[in-house]
Short mmCIF file of C-alpha atoms in Angstrom, two decimals:
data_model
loop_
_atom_site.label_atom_id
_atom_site.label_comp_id
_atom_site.label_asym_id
_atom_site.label_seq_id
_atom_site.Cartn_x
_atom_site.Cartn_y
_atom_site.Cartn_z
CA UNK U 1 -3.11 -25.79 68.99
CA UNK U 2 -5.07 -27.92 66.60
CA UNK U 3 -6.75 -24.57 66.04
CA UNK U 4 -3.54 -22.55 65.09
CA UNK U 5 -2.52 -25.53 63.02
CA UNK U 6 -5.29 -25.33 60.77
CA UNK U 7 -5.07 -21.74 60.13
CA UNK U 8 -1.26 -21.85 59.47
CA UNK U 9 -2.29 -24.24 56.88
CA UNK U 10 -5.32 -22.24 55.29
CA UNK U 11 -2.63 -19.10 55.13
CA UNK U 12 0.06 -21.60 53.32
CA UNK U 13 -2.90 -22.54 50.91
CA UNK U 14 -3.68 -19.05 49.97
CA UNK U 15 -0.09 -17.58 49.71
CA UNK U 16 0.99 -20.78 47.65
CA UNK U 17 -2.20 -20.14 45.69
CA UNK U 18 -1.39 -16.43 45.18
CA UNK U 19 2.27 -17.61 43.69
CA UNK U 20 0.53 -20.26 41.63
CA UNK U 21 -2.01 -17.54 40.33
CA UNK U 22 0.81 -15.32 39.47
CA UNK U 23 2.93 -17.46 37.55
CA UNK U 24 -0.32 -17.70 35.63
CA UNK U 25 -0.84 -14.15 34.65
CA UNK U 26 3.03 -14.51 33.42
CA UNK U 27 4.32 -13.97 29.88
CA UNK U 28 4.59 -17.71 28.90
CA UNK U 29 3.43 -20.80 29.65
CA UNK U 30 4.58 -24.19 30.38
CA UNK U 31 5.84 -24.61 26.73
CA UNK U 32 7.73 -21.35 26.80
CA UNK U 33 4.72 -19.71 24.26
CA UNK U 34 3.18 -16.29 24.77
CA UNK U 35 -0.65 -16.39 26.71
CA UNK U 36 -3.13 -14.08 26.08
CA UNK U 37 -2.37 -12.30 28.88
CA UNK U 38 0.96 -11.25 28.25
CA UNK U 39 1.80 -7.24 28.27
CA UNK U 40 5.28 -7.59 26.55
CA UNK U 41 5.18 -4.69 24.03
CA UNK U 42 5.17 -6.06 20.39
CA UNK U 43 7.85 -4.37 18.09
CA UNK U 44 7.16 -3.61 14.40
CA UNK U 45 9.35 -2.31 11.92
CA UNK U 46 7.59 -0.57 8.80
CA UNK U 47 9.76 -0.18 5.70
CA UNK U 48 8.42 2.60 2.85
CA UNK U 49 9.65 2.44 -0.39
CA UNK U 50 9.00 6.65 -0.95
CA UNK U 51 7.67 9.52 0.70
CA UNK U 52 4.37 10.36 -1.53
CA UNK U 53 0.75 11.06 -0.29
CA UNK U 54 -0.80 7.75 -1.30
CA UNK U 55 1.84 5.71 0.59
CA UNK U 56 1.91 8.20 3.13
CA UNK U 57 -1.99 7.39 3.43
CA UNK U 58 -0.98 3.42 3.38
CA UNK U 59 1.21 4.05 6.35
CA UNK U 60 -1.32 6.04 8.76
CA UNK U 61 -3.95 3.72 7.90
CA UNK U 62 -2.05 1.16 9.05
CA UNK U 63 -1.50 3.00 12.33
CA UNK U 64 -4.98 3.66 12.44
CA UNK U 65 -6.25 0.25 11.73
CA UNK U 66 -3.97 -1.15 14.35
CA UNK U 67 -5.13 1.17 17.23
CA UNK U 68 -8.78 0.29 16.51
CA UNK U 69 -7.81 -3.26 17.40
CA UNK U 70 -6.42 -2.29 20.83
CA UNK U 71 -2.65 -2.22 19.46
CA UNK U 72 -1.59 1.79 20.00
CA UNK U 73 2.04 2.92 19.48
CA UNK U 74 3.86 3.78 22.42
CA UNK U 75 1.44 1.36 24.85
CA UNK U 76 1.50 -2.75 23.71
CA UNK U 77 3.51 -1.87 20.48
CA UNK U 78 6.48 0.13 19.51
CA UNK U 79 6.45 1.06 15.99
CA UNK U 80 9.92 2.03 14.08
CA UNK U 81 9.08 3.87 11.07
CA UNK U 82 12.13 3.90 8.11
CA UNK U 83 11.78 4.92 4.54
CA UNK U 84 14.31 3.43 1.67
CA UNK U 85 14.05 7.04 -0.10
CA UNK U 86 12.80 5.23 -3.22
CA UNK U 87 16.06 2.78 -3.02
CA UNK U 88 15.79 -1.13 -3.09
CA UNK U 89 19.18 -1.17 -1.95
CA UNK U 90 18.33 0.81 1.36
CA UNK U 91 14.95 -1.26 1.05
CA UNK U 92 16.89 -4.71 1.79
CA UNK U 93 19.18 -2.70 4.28
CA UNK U 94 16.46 -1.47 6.74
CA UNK U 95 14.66 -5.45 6.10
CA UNK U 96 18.24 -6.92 7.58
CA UNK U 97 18.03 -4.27 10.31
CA UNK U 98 14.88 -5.43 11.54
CA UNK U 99 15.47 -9.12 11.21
CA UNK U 100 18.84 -8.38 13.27
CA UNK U 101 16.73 -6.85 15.63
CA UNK U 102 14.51 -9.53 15.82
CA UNK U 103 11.33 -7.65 15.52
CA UNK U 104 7.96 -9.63 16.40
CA UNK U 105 6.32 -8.40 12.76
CA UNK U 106 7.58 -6.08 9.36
CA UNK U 107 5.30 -3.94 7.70
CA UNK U 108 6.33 -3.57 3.74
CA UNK U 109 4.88 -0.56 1.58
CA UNK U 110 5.18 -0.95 -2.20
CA UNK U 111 6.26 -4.18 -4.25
CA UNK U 112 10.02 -3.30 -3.64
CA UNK U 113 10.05 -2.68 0.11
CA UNK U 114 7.72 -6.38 0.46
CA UNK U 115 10.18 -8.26 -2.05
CA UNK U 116 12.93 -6.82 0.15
CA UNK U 117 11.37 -8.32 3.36
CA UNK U 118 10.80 -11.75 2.07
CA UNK U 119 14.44 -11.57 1.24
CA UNK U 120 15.49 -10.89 4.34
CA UNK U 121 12.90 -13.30 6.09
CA UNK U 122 10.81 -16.48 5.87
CA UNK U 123 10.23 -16.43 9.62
CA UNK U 124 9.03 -12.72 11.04
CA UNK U 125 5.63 -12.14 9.63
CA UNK U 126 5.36 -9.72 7.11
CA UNK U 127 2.20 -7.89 6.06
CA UNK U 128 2.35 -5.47 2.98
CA UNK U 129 0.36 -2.76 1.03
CA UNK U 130 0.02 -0.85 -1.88
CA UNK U 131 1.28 -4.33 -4.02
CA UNK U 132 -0.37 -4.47 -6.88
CA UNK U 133 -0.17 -8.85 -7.30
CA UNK U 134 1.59 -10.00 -5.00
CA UNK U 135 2.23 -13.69 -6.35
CA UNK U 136 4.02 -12.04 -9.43
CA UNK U 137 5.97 -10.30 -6.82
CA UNK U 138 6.81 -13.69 -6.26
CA UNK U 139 6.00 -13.31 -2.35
CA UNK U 140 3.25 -15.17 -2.04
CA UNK U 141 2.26 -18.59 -3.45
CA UNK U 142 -1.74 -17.83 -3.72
CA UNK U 143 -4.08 -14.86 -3.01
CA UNK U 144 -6.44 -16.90 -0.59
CA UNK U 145 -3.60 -18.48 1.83
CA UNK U 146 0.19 -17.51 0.87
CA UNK U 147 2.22 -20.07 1.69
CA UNK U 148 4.18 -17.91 3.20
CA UNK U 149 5.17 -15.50 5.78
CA UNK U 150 3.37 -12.64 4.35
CA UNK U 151 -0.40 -10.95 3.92
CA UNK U 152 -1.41 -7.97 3.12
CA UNK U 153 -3.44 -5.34 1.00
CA UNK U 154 -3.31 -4.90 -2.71
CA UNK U 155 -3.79 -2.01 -4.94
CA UNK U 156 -4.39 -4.06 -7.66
CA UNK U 157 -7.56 -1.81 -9.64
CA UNK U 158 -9.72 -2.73 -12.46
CA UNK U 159 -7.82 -0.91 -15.82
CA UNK U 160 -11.02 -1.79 -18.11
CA UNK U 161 -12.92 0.87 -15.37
CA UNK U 162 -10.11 3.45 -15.87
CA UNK U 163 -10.20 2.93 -19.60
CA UNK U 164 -14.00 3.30 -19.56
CA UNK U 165 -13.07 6.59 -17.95
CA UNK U 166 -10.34 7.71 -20.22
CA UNK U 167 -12.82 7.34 -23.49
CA UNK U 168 -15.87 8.97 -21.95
CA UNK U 169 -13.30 12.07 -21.09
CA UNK U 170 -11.08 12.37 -23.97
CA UNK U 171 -13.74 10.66 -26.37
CA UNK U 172 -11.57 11.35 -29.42
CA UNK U 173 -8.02 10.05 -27.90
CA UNK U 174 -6.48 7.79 -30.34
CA UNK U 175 -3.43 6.92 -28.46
CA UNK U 176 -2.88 6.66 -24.28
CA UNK U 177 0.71 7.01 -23.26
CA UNK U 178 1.75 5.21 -20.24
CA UNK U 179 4.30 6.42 -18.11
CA UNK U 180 6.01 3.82 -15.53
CA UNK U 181 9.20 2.39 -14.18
CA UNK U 182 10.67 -0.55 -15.32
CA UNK U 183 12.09 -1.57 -12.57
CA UNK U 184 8.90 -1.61 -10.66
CA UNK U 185 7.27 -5.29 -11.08
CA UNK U 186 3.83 -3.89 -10.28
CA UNK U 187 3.91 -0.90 -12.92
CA UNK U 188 5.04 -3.58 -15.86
CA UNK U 189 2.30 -6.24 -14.48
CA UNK U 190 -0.30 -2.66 -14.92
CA UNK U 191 1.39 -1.82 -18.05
CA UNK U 192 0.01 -5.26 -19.59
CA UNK U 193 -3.20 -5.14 -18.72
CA UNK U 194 -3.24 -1.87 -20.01
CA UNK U 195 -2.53 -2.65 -23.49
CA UNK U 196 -4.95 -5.74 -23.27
CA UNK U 197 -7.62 -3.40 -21.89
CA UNK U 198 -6.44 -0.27 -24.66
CA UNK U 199 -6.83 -3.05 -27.57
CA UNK U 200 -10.33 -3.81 -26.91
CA UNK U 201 -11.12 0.10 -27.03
CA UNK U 202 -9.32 0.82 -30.29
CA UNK U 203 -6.70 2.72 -28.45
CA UNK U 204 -3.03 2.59 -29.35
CA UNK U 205 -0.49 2.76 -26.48
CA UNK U 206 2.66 4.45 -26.31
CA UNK U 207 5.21 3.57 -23.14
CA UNK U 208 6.86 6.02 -21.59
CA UNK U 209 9.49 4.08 -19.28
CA UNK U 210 11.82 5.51 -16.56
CA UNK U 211 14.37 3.96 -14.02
CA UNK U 212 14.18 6.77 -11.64
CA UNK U 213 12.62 10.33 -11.48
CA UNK U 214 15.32 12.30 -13.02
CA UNK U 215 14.30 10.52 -16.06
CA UNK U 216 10.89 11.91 -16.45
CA UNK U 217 11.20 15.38 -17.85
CA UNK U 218 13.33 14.19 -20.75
CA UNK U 219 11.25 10.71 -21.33
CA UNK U 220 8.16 12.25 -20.91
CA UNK U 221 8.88 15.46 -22.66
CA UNK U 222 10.16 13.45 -26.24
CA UNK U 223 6.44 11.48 -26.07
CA UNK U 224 4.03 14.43 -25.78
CA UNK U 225 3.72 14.68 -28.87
CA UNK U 226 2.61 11.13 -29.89
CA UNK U 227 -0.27 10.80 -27.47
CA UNK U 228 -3.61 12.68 -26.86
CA UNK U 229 -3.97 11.18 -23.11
CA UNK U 230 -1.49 9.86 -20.60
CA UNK U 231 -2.13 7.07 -18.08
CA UNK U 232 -0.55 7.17 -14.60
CA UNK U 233 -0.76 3.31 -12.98
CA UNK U 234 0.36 3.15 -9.73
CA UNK U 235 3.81 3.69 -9.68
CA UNK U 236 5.83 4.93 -6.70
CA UNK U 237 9.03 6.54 -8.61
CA UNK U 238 6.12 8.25 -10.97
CA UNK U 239 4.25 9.46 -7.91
CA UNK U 240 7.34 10.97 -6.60
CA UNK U 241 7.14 13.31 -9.74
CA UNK U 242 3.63 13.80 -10.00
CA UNK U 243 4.40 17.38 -10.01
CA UNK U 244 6.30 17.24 -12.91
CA UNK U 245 4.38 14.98 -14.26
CA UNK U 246 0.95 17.40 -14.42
CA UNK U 247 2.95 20.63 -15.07
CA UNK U 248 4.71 19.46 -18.28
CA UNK U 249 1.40 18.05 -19.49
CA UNK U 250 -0.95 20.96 -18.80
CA UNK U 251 1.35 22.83 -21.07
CA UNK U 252 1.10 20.68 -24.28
CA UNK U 253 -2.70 20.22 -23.12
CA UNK U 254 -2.40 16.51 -22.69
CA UNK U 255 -5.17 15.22 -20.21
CA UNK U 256 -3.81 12.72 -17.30
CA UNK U 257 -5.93 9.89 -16.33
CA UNK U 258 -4.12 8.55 -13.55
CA UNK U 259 -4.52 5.03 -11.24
CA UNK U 260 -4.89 6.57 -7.65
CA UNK U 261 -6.09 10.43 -6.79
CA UNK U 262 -2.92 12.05 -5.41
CA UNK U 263 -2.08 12.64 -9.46
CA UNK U 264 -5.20 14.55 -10.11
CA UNK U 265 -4.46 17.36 -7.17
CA UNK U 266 -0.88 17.98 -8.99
CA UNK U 267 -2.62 18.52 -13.01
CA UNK U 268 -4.11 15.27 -13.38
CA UNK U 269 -7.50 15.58 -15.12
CA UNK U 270 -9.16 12.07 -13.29
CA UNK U 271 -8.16 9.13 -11.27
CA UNK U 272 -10.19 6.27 -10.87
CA UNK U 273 -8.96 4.11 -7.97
CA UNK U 274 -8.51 3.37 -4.20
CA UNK U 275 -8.19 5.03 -1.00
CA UNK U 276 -4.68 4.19 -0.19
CA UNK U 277 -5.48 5.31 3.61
CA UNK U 278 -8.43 2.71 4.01
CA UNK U 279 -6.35 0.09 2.18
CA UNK U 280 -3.41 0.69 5.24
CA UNK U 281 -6.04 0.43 7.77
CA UNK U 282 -7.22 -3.07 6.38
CA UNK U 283 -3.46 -4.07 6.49
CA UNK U 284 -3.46 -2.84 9.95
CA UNK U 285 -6.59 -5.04 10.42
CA UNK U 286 -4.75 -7.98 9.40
CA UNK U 287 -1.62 -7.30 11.29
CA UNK U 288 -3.78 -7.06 14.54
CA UNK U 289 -5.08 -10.68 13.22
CA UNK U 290 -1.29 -11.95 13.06
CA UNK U 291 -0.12 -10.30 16.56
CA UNK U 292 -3.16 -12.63 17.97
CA UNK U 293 -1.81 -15.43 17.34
CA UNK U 294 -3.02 -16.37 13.23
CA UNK U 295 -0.29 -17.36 10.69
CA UNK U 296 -0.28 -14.51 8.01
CA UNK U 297 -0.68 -17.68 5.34
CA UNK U 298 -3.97 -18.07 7.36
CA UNK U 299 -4.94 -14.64 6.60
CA UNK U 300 -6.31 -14.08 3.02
CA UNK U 301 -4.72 -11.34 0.66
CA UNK U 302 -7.26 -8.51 -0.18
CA UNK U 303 -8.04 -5.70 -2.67
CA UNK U 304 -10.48 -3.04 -1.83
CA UNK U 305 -13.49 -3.02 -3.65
CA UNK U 306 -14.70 0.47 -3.46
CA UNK U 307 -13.32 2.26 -5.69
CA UNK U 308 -13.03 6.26 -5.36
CA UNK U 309 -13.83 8.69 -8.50
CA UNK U 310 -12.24 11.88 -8.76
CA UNK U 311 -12.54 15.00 -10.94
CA UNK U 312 -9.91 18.34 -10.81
CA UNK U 313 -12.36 20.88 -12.03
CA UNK U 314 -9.66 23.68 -13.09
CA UNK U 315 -7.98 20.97 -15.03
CA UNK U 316 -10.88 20.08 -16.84
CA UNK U 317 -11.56 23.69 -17.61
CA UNK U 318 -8.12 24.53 -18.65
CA UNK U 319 -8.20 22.01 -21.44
CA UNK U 320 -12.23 22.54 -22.20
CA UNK U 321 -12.91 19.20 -21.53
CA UNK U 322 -16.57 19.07 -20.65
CA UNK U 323 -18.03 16.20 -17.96
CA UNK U 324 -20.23 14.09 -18.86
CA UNK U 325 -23.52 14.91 -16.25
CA UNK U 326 -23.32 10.77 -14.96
CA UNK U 327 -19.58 11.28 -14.58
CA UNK U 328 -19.83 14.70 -12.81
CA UNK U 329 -23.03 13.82 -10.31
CA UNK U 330 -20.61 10.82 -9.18
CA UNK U 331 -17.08 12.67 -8.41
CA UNK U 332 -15.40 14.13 -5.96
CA UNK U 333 -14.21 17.28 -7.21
CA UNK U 334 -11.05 18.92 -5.99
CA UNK U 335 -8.88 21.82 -7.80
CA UNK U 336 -5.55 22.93 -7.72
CA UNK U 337 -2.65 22.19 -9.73
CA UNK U 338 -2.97 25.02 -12.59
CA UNK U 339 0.00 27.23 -12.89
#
């Protein structure tokens, strides 16, 4: 008996044990917070601003970036792409949709779709790219910690480099147009330190502004004749009409200089910038960071510091521009974009 006794109470231990074990491999602990072992399936919304290749780029790399951390679509995260179709409007729409919706983190692409998050919440962590200064944007407080519910990526390139560019291409350029929207809080912010940077080369500069892509043709059209270069920042309702943009300067033979590379495939003559696809995957980094447990105002805001150089050798033919040999022996060349 004494026997039997015992072993009914070593099989009591172990079951009880086993049901003790288990509660600890559950999704929450005592407090009611998430453990590290918890398989519930994040959910992340990602609002785009536009459909264009270098926030295209953003958004893969931020796919990318995520699945290198162990977070893959479809297995611990469900991702629910939506794109505003270049609208703040539809920007702050699809923000409220995933607050409503109560999604565990938003991922913003382009000033607009990030200053539509942060309107819609100071709670969900947010994480952004392709900003270009993100404390103007007035979303964050600092670079190095927030103070808010948002990190991210920035865009944000040197314009003295570009200019440096722009003047050992087109060494006789007087005045650089710059064409931008005014409506985009990262384009004006670019626009200024273009003028700063222009000044201290001797170079005059024209703006070009636009509210929305339509505009371009006629905007763009009336200034060709006032400027021997044009400057492309980074500007998503430009970028939409990159196309444009290169075909109606190729014909009046004005050289584009432009911010990030997708310009210089569609006429553009140079871009000096980043790779939007590497600067997605270090958001993606960071959002791994956040869905671990950090703060995103314990995460700092980054740029990229490699910057890529690009050359569109048909362009540069076309106009008889010749390369310098320390320019050329340092780009990537790519053609294309000649009609």
């Amino acid at each position: 008996m004494v026997g039997k006794r015992k072993l009914s109470m070593l099989l009591c231990t172990v079951l009880v044990g086993g049901v003790l074990a288990g509660c600890g491999n559950s999704a929450t602990d005592s407090k009611g917070s998430e453990t590290a072992s918890t398989t519930a399936v994040k959910n992340i919304g990602v609002v785009q601003l536009v459909q264009h290749d270098a926030l295209d780029a953003s958004n893969k790399g931020f796919v990318d970036g995520l699945k290198e951390k162990g977070y893959e679509d479809g297995k611990n995260i469900k991702i629910e792409q939506q794109n505003a179709q270049g609208e703040q409007a539809n920007a702050q729409t699809i923000s409220k949709q995933f607050v409503d919706a109560k999604k565990d983190l938003i991922f913003a692409i382009a000033t607009p779709a990030v200053q539509a998050a942060y309107n819609s919440t100071k709670e969900i962590p947010i994480i952004f790219t392709a900003v270009t200064d993100p404390v103007k944007a007035e979303v964050a407080k600092d670079w190095k910690s927030s103070g808010t519910n948002v990190t991210g990526t920035s865009d944000k390139v040197p314009v003295d480099k570009q200019i440096e560019l722009l003047k050992k291409l087109v060494p006789s350029a007087k005045t650089v147009g710059v064409i931008y929207s005014t409506s985009e809080t990262n384009s004006v912010i670019q626009v200024e330190e273009l003028k700063a940077a222009a000044t201290k080369q001797g170079l005059a500069v024209k703006e070009i502004g636009v509210t929305t892509v339509n505009e371009i043709n006629q905007n763009l059209s009336s200034a060709l004749g006032d400027i021997d270069v044009l400057y492309t920042p980074t500007d998503n309702t430009v970028a939409s009409g990159y196309a444009l943009v290169g075909k109606l300067c190729l014909e009046k033979n004005i050289p584009i200089i432009g911010a990030e590379e997708a310009v210089v495939t569609k006429g553009g003559l140079a871009s000096i910038g980043i790779d939007y696809y590497k600067l997605g995957k270090e958001a993606g980094f960071k959002a791994a960071e956040v869905l671990a447990g950090k703060k995103p105002s314990e995460v700092e805001i980054t740029t990229l510091s490699e910057m890529s150089f690009t050359i569109n050798t048909d362009v540069a033919k076309k106009l008889n521009i010749t390369i310098p040999a320390d320019v050329d022996a340092n780009a990537k060349k790519v053609t294309g974009g000649v009609q």
